[in-house]
Structures are given as C-alpha cells and as structure tokens.
Short mmCIF file of N, CA, C and O in Angstrom, two decimals:
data_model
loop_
_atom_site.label_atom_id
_atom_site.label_comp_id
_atom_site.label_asym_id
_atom_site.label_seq_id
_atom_site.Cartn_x
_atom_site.Cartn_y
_atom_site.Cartn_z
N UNK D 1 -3.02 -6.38 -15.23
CA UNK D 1 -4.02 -7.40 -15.31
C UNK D 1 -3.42 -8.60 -16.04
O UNK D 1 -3.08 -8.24 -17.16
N UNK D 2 -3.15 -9.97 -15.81
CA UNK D 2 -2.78 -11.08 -16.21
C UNK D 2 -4.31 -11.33 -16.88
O UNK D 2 -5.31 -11.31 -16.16
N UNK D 3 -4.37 -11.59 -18.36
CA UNK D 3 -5.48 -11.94 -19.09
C UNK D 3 -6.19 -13.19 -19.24
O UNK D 3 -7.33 -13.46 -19.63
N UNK D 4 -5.19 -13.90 -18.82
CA UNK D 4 -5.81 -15.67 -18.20
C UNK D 4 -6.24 -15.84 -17.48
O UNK D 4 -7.01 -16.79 -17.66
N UNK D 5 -6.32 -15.16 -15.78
CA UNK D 5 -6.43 -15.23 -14.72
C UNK D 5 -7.86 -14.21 -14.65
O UNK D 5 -8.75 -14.37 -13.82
N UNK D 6 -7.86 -13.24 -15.63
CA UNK D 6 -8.88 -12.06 -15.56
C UNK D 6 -10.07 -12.74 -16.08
O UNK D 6 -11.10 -12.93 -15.43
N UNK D 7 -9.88 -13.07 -17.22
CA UNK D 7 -10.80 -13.83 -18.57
C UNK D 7 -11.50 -15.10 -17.67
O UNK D 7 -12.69 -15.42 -17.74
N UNK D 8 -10.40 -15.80 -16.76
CA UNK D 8 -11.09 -16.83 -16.12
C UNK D 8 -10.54 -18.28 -16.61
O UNK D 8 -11.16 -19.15 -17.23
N UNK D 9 -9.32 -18.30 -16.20
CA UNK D 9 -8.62 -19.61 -16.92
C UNK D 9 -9.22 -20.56 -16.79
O UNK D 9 -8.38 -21.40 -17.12
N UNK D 10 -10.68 -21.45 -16.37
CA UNK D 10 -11.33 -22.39 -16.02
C UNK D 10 -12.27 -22.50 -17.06
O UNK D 10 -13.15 -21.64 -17.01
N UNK D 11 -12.37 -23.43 -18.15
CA UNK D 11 -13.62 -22.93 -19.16
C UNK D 11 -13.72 -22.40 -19.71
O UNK D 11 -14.79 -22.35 -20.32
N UNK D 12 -12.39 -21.31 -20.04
CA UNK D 12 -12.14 -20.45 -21.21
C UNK D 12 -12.01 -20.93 -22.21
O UNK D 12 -11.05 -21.71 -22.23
N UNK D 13 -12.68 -20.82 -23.35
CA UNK D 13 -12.42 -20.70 -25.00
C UNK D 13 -10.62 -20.11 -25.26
O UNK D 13 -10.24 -18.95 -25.26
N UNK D 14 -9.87 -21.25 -25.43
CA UNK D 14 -8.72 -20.77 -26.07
C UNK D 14 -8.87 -19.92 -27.07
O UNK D 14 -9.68 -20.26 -27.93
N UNK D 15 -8.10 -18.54 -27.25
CA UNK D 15 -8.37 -17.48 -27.96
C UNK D 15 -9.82 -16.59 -28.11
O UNK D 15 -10.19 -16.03 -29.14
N UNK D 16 -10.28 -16.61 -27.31
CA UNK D 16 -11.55 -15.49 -26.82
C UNK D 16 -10.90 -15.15 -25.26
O UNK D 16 -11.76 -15.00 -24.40
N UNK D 17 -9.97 -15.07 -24.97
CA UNK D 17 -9.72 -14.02 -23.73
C UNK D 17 -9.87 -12.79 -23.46
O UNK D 17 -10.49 -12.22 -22.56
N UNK D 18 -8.93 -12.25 -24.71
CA UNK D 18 -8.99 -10.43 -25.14
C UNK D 18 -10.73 -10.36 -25.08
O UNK D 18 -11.21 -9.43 -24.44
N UNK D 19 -11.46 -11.15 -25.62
CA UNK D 19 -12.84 -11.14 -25.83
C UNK D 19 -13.63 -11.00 -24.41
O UNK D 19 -14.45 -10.12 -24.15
N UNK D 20 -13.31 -11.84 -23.74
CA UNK D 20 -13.95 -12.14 -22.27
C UNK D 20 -13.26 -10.81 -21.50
O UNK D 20 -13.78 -10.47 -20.44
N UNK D 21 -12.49 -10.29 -21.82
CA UNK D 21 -12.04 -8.93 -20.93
C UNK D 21 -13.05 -7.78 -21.40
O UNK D 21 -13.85 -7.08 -20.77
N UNK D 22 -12.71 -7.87 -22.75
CA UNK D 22 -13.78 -6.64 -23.07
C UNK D 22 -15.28 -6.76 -22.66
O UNK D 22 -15.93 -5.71 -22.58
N UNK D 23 -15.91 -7.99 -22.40
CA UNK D 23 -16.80 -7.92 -21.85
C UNK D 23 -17.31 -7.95 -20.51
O UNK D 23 -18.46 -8.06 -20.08
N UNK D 24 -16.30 -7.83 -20.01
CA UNK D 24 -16.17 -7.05 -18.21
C UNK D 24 -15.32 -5.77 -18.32
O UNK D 24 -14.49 -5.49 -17.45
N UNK D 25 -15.46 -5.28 -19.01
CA UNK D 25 -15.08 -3.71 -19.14
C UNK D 25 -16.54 -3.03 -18.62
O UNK D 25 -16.24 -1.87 -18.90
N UNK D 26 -17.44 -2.95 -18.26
CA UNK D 26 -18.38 -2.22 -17.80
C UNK D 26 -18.10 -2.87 -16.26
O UNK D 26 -18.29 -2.19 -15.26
N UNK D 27 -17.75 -3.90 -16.20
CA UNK D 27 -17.90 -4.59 -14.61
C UNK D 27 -16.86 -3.28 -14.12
O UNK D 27 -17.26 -2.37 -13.39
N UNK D 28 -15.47 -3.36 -14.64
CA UNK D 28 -14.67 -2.43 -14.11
C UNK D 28 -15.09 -0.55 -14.06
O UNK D 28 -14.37 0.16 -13.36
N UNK D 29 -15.80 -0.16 -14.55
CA UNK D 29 -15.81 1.02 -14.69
C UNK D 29 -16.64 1.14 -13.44
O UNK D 29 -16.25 1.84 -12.51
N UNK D 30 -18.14 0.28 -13.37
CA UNK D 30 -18.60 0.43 -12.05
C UNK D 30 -17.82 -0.08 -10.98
O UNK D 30 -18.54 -0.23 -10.00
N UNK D 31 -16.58 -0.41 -10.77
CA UNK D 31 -15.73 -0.14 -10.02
C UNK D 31 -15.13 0.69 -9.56
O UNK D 31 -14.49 0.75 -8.51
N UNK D 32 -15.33 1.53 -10.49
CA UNK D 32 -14.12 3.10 -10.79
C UNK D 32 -12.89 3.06 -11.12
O UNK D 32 -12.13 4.00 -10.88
N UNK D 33 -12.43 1.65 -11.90
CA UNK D 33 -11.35 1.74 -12.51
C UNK D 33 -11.13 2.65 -13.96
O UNK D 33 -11.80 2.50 -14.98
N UNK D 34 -10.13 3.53 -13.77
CA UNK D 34 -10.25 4.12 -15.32
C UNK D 34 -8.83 3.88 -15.88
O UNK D 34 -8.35 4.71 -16.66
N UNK D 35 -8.11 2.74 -15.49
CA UNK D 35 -6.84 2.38 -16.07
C UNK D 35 -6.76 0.63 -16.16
O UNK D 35 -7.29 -0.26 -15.50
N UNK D 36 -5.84 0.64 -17.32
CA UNK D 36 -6.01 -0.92 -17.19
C UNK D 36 -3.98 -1.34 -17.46
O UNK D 36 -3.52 -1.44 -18.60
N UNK D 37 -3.18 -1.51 -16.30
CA UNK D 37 -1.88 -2.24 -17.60
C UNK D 37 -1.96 -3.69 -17.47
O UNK D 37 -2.15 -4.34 -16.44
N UNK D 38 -1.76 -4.17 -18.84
CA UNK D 38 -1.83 -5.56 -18.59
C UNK D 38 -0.73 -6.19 -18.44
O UNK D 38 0.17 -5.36 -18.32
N UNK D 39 -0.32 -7.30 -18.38
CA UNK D 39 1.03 -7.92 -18.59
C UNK D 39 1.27 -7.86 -19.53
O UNK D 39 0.89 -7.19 -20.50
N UNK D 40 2.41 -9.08 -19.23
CA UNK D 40 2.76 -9.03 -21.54
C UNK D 40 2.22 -9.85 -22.07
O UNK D 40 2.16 -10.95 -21.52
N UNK D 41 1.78 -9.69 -23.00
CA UNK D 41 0.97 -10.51 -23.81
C UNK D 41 1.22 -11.31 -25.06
O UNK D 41 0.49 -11.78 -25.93
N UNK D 42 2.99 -11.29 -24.74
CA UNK D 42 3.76 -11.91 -25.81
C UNK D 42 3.68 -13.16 -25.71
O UNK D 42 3.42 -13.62 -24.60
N UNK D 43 3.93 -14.34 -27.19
CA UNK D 43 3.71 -15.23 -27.32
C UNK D 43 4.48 -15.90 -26.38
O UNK D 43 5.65 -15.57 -26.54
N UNK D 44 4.30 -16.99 -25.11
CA UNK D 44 5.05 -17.90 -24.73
C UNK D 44 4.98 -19.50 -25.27
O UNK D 44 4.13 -20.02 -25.99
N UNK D 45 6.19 -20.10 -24.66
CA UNK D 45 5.83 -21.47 -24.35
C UNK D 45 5.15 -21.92 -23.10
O UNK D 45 5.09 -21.49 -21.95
N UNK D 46 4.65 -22.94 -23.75
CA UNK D 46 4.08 -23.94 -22.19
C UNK D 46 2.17 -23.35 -22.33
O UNK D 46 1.74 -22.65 -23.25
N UNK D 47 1.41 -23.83 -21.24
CA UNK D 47 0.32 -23.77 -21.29
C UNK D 47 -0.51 -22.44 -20.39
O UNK D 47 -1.64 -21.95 -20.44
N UNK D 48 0.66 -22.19 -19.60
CA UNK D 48 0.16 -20.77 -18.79
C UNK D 48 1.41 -20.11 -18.38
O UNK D 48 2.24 -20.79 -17.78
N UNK D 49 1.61 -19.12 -18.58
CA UNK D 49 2.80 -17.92 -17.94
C UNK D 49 2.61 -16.72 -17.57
O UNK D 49 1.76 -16.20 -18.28
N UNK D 50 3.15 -15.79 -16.52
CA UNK D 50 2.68 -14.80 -16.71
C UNK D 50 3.44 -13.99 -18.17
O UNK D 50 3.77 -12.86 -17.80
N UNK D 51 3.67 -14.10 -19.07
CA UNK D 51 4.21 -13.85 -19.84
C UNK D 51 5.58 -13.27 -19.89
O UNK D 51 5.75 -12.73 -20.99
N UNK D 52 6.73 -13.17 -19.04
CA UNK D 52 7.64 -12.82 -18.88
C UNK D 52 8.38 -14.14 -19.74
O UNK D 52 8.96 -13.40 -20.54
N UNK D 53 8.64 -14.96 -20.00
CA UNK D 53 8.96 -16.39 -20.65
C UNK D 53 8.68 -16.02 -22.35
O UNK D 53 7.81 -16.69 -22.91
N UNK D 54 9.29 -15.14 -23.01
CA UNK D 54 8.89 -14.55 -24.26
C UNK D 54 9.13 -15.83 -25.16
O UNK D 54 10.09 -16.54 -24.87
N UNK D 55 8.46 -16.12 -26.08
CA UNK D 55 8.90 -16.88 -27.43
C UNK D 55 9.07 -16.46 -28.40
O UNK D 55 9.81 -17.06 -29.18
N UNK D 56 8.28 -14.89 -28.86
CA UNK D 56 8.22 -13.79 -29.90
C UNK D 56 8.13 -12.73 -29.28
O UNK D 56 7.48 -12.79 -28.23
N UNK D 57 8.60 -11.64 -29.61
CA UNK D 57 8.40 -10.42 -28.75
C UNK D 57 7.20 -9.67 -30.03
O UNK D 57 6.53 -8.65 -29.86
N UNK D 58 7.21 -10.31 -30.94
CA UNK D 58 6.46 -9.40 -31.82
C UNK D 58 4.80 -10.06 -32.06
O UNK D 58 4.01 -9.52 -32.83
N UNK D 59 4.47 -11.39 -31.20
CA UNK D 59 3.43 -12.43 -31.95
C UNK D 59 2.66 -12.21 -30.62
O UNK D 59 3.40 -12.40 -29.65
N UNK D 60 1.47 -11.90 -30.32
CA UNK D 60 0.51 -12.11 -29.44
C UNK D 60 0.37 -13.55 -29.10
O UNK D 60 0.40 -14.43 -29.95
N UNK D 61 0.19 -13.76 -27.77
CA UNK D 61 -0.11 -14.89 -27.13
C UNK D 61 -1.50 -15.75 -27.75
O UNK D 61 -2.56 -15.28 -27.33
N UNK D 62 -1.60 -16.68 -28.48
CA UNK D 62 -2.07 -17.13 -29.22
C UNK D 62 -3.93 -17.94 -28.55
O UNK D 62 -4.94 -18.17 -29.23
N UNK D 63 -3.72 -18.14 -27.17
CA UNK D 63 -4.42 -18.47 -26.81
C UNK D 63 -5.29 -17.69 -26.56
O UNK D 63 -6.47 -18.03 -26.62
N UNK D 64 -4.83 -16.20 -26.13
CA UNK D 64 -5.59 -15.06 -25.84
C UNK D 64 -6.62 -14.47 -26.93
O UNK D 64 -7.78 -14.12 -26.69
N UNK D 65 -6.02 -14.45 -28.05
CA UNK D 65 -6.66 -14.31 -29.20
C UNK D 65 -5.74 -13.39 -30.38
O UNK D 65 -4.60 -13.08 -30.03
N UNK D 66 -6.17 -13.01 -31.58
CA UNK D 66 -5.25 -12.52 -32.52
C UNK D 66 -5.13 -11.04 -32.11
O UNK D 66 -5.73 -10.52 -31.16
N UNK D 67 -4.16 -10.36 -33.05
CA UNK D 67 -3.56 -9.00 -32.53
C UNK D 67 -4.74 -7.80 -32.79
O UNK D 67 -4.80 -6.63 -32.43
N UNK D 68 -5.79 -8.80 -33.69
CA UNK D 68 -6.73 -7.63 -34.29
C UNK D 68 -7.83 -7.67 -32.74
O UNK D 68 -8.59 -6.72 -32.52
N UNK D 69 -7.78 -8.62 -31.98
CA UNK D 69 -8.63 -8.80 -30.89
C UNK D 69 -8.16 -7.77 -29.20
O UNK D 69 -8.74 -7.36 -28.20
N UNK D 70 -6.84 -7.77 -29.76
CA UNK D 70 -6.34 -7.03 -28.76
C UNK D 70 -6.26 -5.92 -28.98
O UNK D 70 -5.86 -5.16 -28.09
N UNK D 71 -6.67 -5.35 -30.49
CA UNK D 71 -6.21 -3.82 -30.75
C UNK D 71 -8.07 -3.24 -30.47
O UNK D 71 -8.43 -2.07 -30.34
N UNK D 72 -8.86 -4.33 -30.44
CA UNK D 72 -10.13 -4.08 -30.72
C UNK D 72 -10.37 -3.72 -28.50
O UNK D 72 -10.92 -2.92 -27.75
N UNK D 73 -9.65 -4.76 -28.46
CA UNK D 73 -9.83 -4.28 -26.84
C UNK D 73 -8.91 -3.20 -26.25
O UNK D 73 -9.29 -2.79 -25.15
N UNK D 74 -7.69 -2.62 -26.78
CA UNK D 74 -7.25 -1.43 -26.35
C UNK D 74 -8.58 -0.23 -26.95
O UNK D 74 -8.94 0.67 -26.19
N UNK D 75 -9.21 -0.38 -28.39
CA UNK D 75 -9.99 0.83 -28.88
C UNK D 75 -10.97 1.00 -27.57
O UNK D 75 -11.28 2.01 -26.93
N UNK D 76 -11.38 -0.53 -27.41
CA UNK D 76 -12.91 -0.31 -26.34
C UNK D 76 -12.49 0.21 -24.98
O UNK D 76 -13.36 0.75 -24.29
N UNK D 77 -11.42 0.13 -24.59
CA UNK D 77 -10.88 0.81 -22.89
C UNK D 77 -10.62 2.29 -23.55
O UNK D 77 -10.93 3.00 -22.60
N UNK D 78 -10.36 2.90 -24.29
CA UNK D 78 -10.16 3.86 -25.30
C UNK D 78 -11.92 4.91 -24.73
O UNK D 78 -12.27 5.92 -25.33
#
C-alpha cells in the first residue's frame, strides 16, 4: 500500500496519513483483506515518492505522520 496514494494525496492534512489509513481499516476488512505491506515509509526528499529515494533509513516520512502514529497504526491492523 503506498500511504499517499491510500490516505488520498488530494486534501490531505500533511502528517495525518498513518491517521487517514487507520481510519479505512474497517473499509478494508469488509473487503476481506487481512494483510496489509506497505511501502517504505522512510524519510524522502522532494514532495511525493514512492519511497524508494531514502533520505534516512531510520526517520519516518514526515508528511505521513510521526513514528508513534505509525506504530499506533501497525497495533490497530494488529
């Protein structure tokens, strides 16, 4: 799942992405998805990537939201 593209890159709140996924986590289940891999979600440059273009391998993509937002959305697919 690319998290820009999922979240809705049009009108998105920079850094509420991880946020906007977890709240289509019920959309997906009545899908019958019970897996999710995402891309990478490492910090890039520039304004959109699929994240392969690393700038930190250790810093979450900043726009998406902080690392505590992404650990909060691995617990909720959990």
């Amino acid at each position: 799942m690319h998290v820009t593209d999922f979240s809705g890159r049009d009108g998105c709140e920079s850094g509420r992405k991880f946020q906007q996924v977890r709240e289509k986590l019920d959309y997906l289940c009545d899908l019958g998805i019970n897996a999710i891999a995402l891309m990478p979600v490492n910090e890039y440059p520039g304004d959109y990537s699929w994240g392969y273009k690393v700038r930190d391998f250790f810093a979450v993509e900043s726009s998406y939201g902080a690392t505590a937002d992404l650990k909060q959305l691995m617990d909720e697919c959990h």
